[in-house]
Amino acid sequence: MCGIVAVLTFTPHLASGELVRRATVMAEAIRHRGPDGGDTWVDAVTGVALAHRRLSIVDLSPAGAQPMKSASGRYTITFNGEIYNYRDLRRQLPACDWRGHSDTEVLLAAIETWGIETALERCVGMFAFALWDAHERELVLARDRMGEKPLYYGLSQGALLVASELKAFEAWPGWAGEIDRAALEDFLRHSCVHAPGSIYRQVRKLPPACLLRVPLAHAGRALELPVQRYWSLEQHTRFQATTFTEADACDSLEQALMRAIGDQMVADVPVGAFLSGGVDSSLIVALMRRQAGAAVKTFSIGFHDDAYNEAHHAKAVAAHLGTDHTELYVSAEEARRVIPALPSMYDEPFGDSSQIPTFLVAQMARKAVTVSLSGDGGDELFGGYNRYVWADRVWRRMSRMPAPLRRAGGAMVQSVSPAAWDQLWKWMPARLQAAQPGDKLHKLAGLVSVADGRAAYAWLVALHRGAEPLVVGGEAAAGLSDHGLWNQPARTLADNMMLADALGYLPDDILAKVDRATMAVSLESRAPFLDHRVVELAFALPLSAKLRGGTTKWLLRQLLYRHVPQHLIERPKMGFGVPIDAWLRGPLKAWAEALLAPERLRKEGFVAARPVTHAWQEHQSGRRNHQHFLWNVLMFQAWHESRPGLRASVA
């Protein structure tokens, strides 16, 4: 894994030495992504520079160093990621005098032989790159199909800037980022800024499965140029009641995952895996174990709070599979020490609080390996979230009822406070007990009251559901693209929600979280579920293969039970989090109150004080649990505080 930078100057061109210096400084800002080496290439005549920070994974020799030129000299690339099928591609390419055995060299040869679009269609991998085409005098940007690797581009001081992370932009002389209030509204409601937006008005994220051509003559209007999709998940999705046998479906999935895992275990450095003991990571490790010549190194984080601890489950799975397992129990105080580093680590406001344990397990794994496989993507592809069950069970039934009756029922449930519901729920049978039942019932009541499937999805994924803007000068709603999903009558709501999550929530939240946390410690994370051939197979399966009888990830479970006893896996889904709710009422209270003070919010002029103060008071009283929304506000406030220069650049 690496950090990449590209600069295309247009008014006026910088001297060669100054252009090299600036691009190198940008790359140094993301040195953590590639601590093993770096270099900068420049063409002063056209005003283009490419810089690279290298984390050596495949071909550790100088032959794998970047920026790298193609054999003809036409193309120069700075590349981040892995092309997993590069050895197969190399065999398909015409014989040539190979300089080394890196996937980057193979990608360049593929582009020279087949063209960019065809080369991308043939690649299996995770990547982001900037490619200078000397013949066409254009910069080409591309990102992998599922959005595992980040890529930002924007304008500043007469230059088009491209980088893996925003902190590289902030290193550009004269950089003056202006906060995009619509993006901030999106973040406060959803914990992340969805592509193609970014927290800065003058910067975009390149969406997954896209490429962008920026001719030198049009560099100054790069943000207006059309983005081209080279792969579409929607076109590979077949939502119909496909006839299949359970055994055949399990066999097909096992074969696809075995191939993906085998490809992703290839590296010239030590490889391991994250293991939580849940369905997804346990399946990945089980299939790794089948292919490994030695015990797989596995890693898990434990907490002393039983409500958040899965380490003992991971340990049991590791013992069954015979892995070389390492676990680390972290105190609440040790976890909280990560918080001051978050604004720098996630250099765009980011509010998924599982960022904390994700960083901790990555930090631990990096002491033993350079590459770690994960189970990311299993939930979105195979129906792992409770909202899919609710959509399938509740919305499908309730949507048949007259709207006035649904609204009346929802209002009746919401007339009882969540705290009161929590007290009443204590009298329910043990099998029906759940965490925060009052909040869940209020969420369910709102779900049955909405008008259509798109509104149902928006209601379920929003962390603040009020209609009022959360941002001063912002909008009432922002961020969620419909991706053209919701006017497809042949698809169920649960199908559409899984597809929407795969296109939005997965790359913009889950994968951004993992990328920044692992790259902060120079660890490469790989996700076999996101091999596009596995993704296409997942979305070709009928809903009954994913949700059955209230059971999530049904097919994954059947496959896993071939390798791990059912009793080691079956338990309520816990998630990967920390007790933010309790921390905000205890050890983090003073820190949070200072950042959320109404007079401070009003003076800064970004976040509306009234909804924040109301949520804070309800949370402190115990009437509601607003931990996720409040954490989002705190993460923006901490990020903004770490960048004082922004105050002068935004009205």
PDB file of C-alpha atoms in Angstrom, residues 111-228:
ATOM      1  CA  ILE A 111      -2.463  -0.135 -20.410  1.00  0.00           C
ATOM      2  CA  GLU A 112       0.037   0.156 -23.270  1.00  0.00           C
ATOM      3  CA  THR A 113      -1.247  -3.059 -24.876  1.00  0.00           C
ATOM      4  CA  TRP A 114      -5.006  -2.884 -24.332  1.00  0.00           C
ATOM      5  CA  GLY A 115      -5.771   0.727 -23.422  1.00  0.00           C
ATOM      6  CA  ILE A 116      -6.849   2.071 -20.044  1.00  0.00           C
ATOM      7  CA  GLU A 117     -10.495   0.936 -20.033  1.00  0.00           C
ATOM      8  CA  THR A 118      -9.769  -2.634 -21.137  1.00  0.00           C
ATOM      9  CA  ALA A 119      -6.846  -2.914 -18.730  1.00  0.00           C
ATOM     10  CA  LEU A 120      -9.071  -1.820 -15.845  1.00  0.00           C
ATOM     11  CA  GLU A 121     -11.778  -4.283 -16.863  1.00  0.00           C
ATOM     12  CA  ARG A 122      -9.231  -7.119 -16.748  1.00  0.00           C
ATOM     13  CA  CYS A 123      -7.727  -6.130 -13.402  1.00  0.00           C
ATOM     14  CA  VAL A 124      -8.765  -7.751 -10.140  1.00  0.00           C
ATOM     15  CA  GLY A 125      -7.687  -5.630  -7.214  1.00  0.00           C
ATOM     16  CA  MET A 126      -7.890  -2.567  -5.030  1.00  0.00           C
ATOM     17  CA  PHE A 127      -6.199   0.567  -6.281  1.00  0.00           C
ATOM     18  CA  ALA A 128      -6.095   4.255  -6.974  1.00  0.00           C
ATOM     19  CA  PHE A 129      -3.666   5.828  -9.404  1.00  0.00           C
ATOM     20  CA  ALA A 130      -2.685   8.929 -11.315  1.00  0.00           C
ATOM     21  CA  LEU A 131      -1.325   8.279 -14.816  1.00  0.00           C
ATOM     22  CA  TRP A 132       0.318  10.868 -17.042  1.00  0.00           C
ATOM     23  CA  ASP A 133      -0.177  10.192 -20.768  1.00  0.00           C
ATOM     24  CA  ALA A 134       2.581  12.103 -22.587  1.00  0.00           C
ATOM     25  CA  HIS A 135       1.031  11.513 -26.030  1.00  0.00           C
ATOM     26  CA  GLU A 136      -2.426  12.814 -25.164  1.00  0.00           C
ATOM     27  CA  ARG A 137      -1.017  15.316 -22.653  1.00  0.00           C
ATOM     28  CA  GLU A 138      -3.605  14.358 -20.066  1.00  0.00           C
ATOM     29  CA  LEU A 139      -3.692  13.127 -16.475  1.00  0.00           C
ATOM     30  CA  VAL A 140      -5.855  10.055 -15.926  1.00  0.00           C
ATOM     31  CA  LEU A 141      -7.205   9.226 -12.451  1.00  0.00           C
ATOM     32  CA  ALA A 142      -8.771   5.858 -11.593  1.00  0.00           C
ATOM     33  CA  ARG A 143     -10.143   4.072  -8.535  1.00  0.00           C
ATOM     34  CA  ASP A 144     -10.988   0.417  -7.869  1.00  0.00           C
ATOM     35  CA  ARG A 145     -14.469  -0.987  -8.312  1.00  0.00           C
ATOM     36  CA  MET A 146     -15.566  -1.059  -4.661  1.00  0.00           C
ATOM     37  CA  GLY A 147     -13.667   2.012  -3.431  1.00  0.00           C
ATOM     38  CA  GLU A 148     -11.128   0.333  -1.160  1.00  0.00           C
ATOM     39  CA  LYS A 149      -8.432   2.914  -1.925  1.00  0.00           C
ATOM     40  CA  PRO A 150      -9.081   6.662  -1.653  1.00  0.00           C
ATOM     41  CA  LEU A 151      -8.393   9.343  -4.243  1.00  0.00           C
ATOM     42  CA  TYR A 152      -9.040  13.080  -3.894  1.00  0.00           C
ATOM     43  CA  TYR A 153      -8.611  15.812  -6.499  1.00  0.00           C
ATOM     44  CA  GLY A 154      -9.074  19.562  -6.288  1.00  0.00           C
ATOM     45  CA  LEU A 155      -7.853  23.007  -7.293  1.00  0.00           C
ATOM     46  CA  SER A 156      -5.600  25.465  -5.495  1.00  0.00           C
ATOM     47  CA  GLN A 157      -3.304  28.313  -6.496  1.00  0.00           C
ATOM     48  CA  GLY A 158      -3.301  27.581 -10.233  1.00  0.00           C
ATOM     49  CA  ALA A 159      -2.812  23.832  -9.886  1.00  0.00           C
ATOM     50  CA  LEU A 160      -4.788  20.615 -10.001  1.00  0.00           C
ATOM     51  CA  LEU A 161      -3.841  18.600  -6.917  1.00  0.00           C
ATOM     52  CA  VAL A 162      -4.386  14.842  -6.514  1.00  0.00           C
ATOM     53  CA  ALA A 163      -3.609  12.755  -3.427  1.00  0.00           C
ATOM     54  CA  SER A 164      -4.534   9.754  -1.311  1.00  0.00           C
ATOM     55  CA  GLU A 165      -5.429  11.942   1.676  1.00  0.00           C
ATOM     56  CA  LEU A 166      -6.478  15.533   2.271  1.00  0.00           C
ATOM     57  CA  LYS A 167      -3.499  16.279   4.513  1.00  0.00           C
ATOM     58  CA  ALA A 168      -1.382  16.319   1.334  1.00  0.00           C
ATOM     59  CA  PHE A 169      -3.514  19.187   0.002  1.00  0.00           C
ATOM     60  CA  GLU A 170      -3.019  21.067   3.251  1.00  0.00           C
ATOM     61  CA  ALA A 171       0.749  20.928   2.640  1.00  0.00           C
ATOM     62  CA  TRP A 172       0.422  22.864  -0.654  1.00  0.00           C
ATOM     63  CA  PRO A 173       1.667  26.475  -0.296  1.00  0.00           C
ATOM     64  CA  GLY A 174      -1.228  28.897  -0.036  1.00  0.00           C
ATOM     65  CA  TRP A 175      -3.813  26.190   0.572  1.00  0.00           C
ATOM     66  CA  ALA A 176      -7.017  27.719   1.950  1.00  0.00           C
ATOM     67  CA  GLY A 177      -9.655  25.052   2.370  1.00  0.00           C
ATOM     68  CA  GLU A 178     -13.267  26.214   2.498  1.00  0.00           C
ATOM     69  CA  ILE A 179     -15.735  23.985   4.315  1.00  0.00           C
ATOM     70  CA  ASP A 180     -18.601  22.679   2.191  1.00  0.00           C
ATOM     71  CA  ARG A 181     -21.700  23.148   4.349  1.00  0.00           C
ATOM     72  CA  ALA A 182     -23.729  20.581   2.413  1.00  0.00           C
ATOM     73  CA  ALA A 183     -20.957  18.035   2.992  1.00  0.00           C
ATOM     74  CA  LEU A 184     -20.924  18.931   6.686  1.00  0.00           C
ATOM     75  CA  GLU A 185     -24.695  18.369   6.892  1.00  0.00           C
ATOM     76  CA  ASP A 186     -24.182  14.999   5.226  1.00  0.00           C
ATOM     77  CA  PHE A 187     -21.456  14.110   7.723  1.00  0.00           C
ATOM     78  CA  LEU A 188     -23.459  15.082  10.813  1.00  0.00           C
ATOM     79  CA  ARG A 189     -26.351  12.875   9.699  1.00  0.00           C
ATOM     80  CA  HIS A 190     -24.368   9.895   8.400  1.00  0.00           C
ATOM     81  CA  SER A 191     -20.894   9.886  10.079  1.00  0.00           C
ATOM     82  CA  CYS A 192     -19.050  10.361   6.772  1.00  0.00           C
ATOM     83  CA  VAL A 193     -18.983  12.562   3.685  1.00  0.00           C
ATOM     84  CA  HIS A 194     -20.277  10.630   0.691  1.00  0.00           C
ATOM     85  CA  ALA A 195     -18.472  10.690  -2.665  1.00  0.00           C
ATOM     86  CA  PRO A 196     -18.074  12.668  -4.811  1.00  0.00           C
ATOM     87  CA  GLY A 197     -18.121  15.318  -2.088  1.00  0.00           C
ATOM     88  CA  SER A 198     -15.461  16.151   0.451  1.00  0.00           C
ATOM     89  CA  ILE A 199     -15.403  18.441   3.456  1.00  0.00           C
ATOM     90  CA  TYR A 200     -13.707  21.075   1.261  1.00  0.00           C
ATOM     91  CA  ARG A 201     -15.684  22.854  -1.447  1.00  0.00           C
ATOM     92  CA  GLN A 202     -12.802  22.803  -3.917  1.00  0.00           C
ATOM     93  CA  VAL A 203     -11.968  19.089  -3.523  1.00  0.00           C
ATOM     94  CA  ARG A 204     -13.772  15.978  -4.792  1.00  0.00           C
ATOM     95  CA  LYS A 205     -13.477  12.276  -4.129  1.00  0.00           C
ATOM     96  CA  LEU A 206     -13.255  10.182  -7.257  1.00  0.00           C
ATOM     97  CA  PRO A 207     -16.136   7.676  -6.848  1.00  0.00           C
ATOM     98  CA  PRO A 208     -15.443   3.929  -6.934  1.00  0.00           C
ATOM     99  CA  ALA A 209     -15.242   2.189 -10.334  1.00  0.00           C
ATOM    100  CA  CYS A 210     -14.559   5.503 -12.047  1.00  0.00           C
ATOM    101  CA  LEU A 211     -11.858   7.169 -14.068  1.00  0.00           C
ATOM    102  CA  LEU A 212     -11.363  10.826 -14.895  1.00  0.00           C
ATOM    103  CA  ARG A 213      -9.398  12.206 -17.841  1.00  0.00           C
ATOM    104  CA  VAL A 214      -7.987  15.687 -17.332  1.00  0.00           C
ATOM    105  CA  PRO A 215      -6.420  17.138 -20.488  1.00  0.00           C
ATOM    106  CA  LEU A 216      -3.665  19.634 -19.765  1.00  0.00           C
ATOM    107  CA  ALA A 217      -5.669  22.365 -21.522  1.00  0.00           C
ATOM    108  CA  HIS A 218      -8.635  21.795 -19.183  1.00  0.00           C
ATOM    109  CA  ALA A 219      -6.836  21.311 -15.853  1.00  0.00           C
ATOM    110  CA  GLY A 220      -8.333  24.517 -14.476  1.00  0.00           C
ATOM    111  CA  ARG A 221     -11.844  23.147 -14.865  1.00  0.00           C
ATOM    112  CA  ALA A 222     -11.112  19.610 -13.646  1.00  0.00           C
ATOM    113  CA  LEU A 223     -14.011  19.708 -11.164  1.00  0.00           C
ATOM    114  CA  GLU A 224     -16.436  20.240 -14.047  1.00  0.00           C
ATOM    115  CA  LEU A 225     -15.166  17.392 -16.244  1.00  0.00           C
ATOM    116  CA  PRO A 226     -17.348  14.256 -16.572  1.00  0.00           C
ATOM    117  CA  VAL A 227     -16.384  11.167 -14.593  1.00  0.00           C
ATOM    118  CA  GLN A 228     -16.528   7.871 -16.493  1.00  0.00           C
TER     119      GLN A 228
END
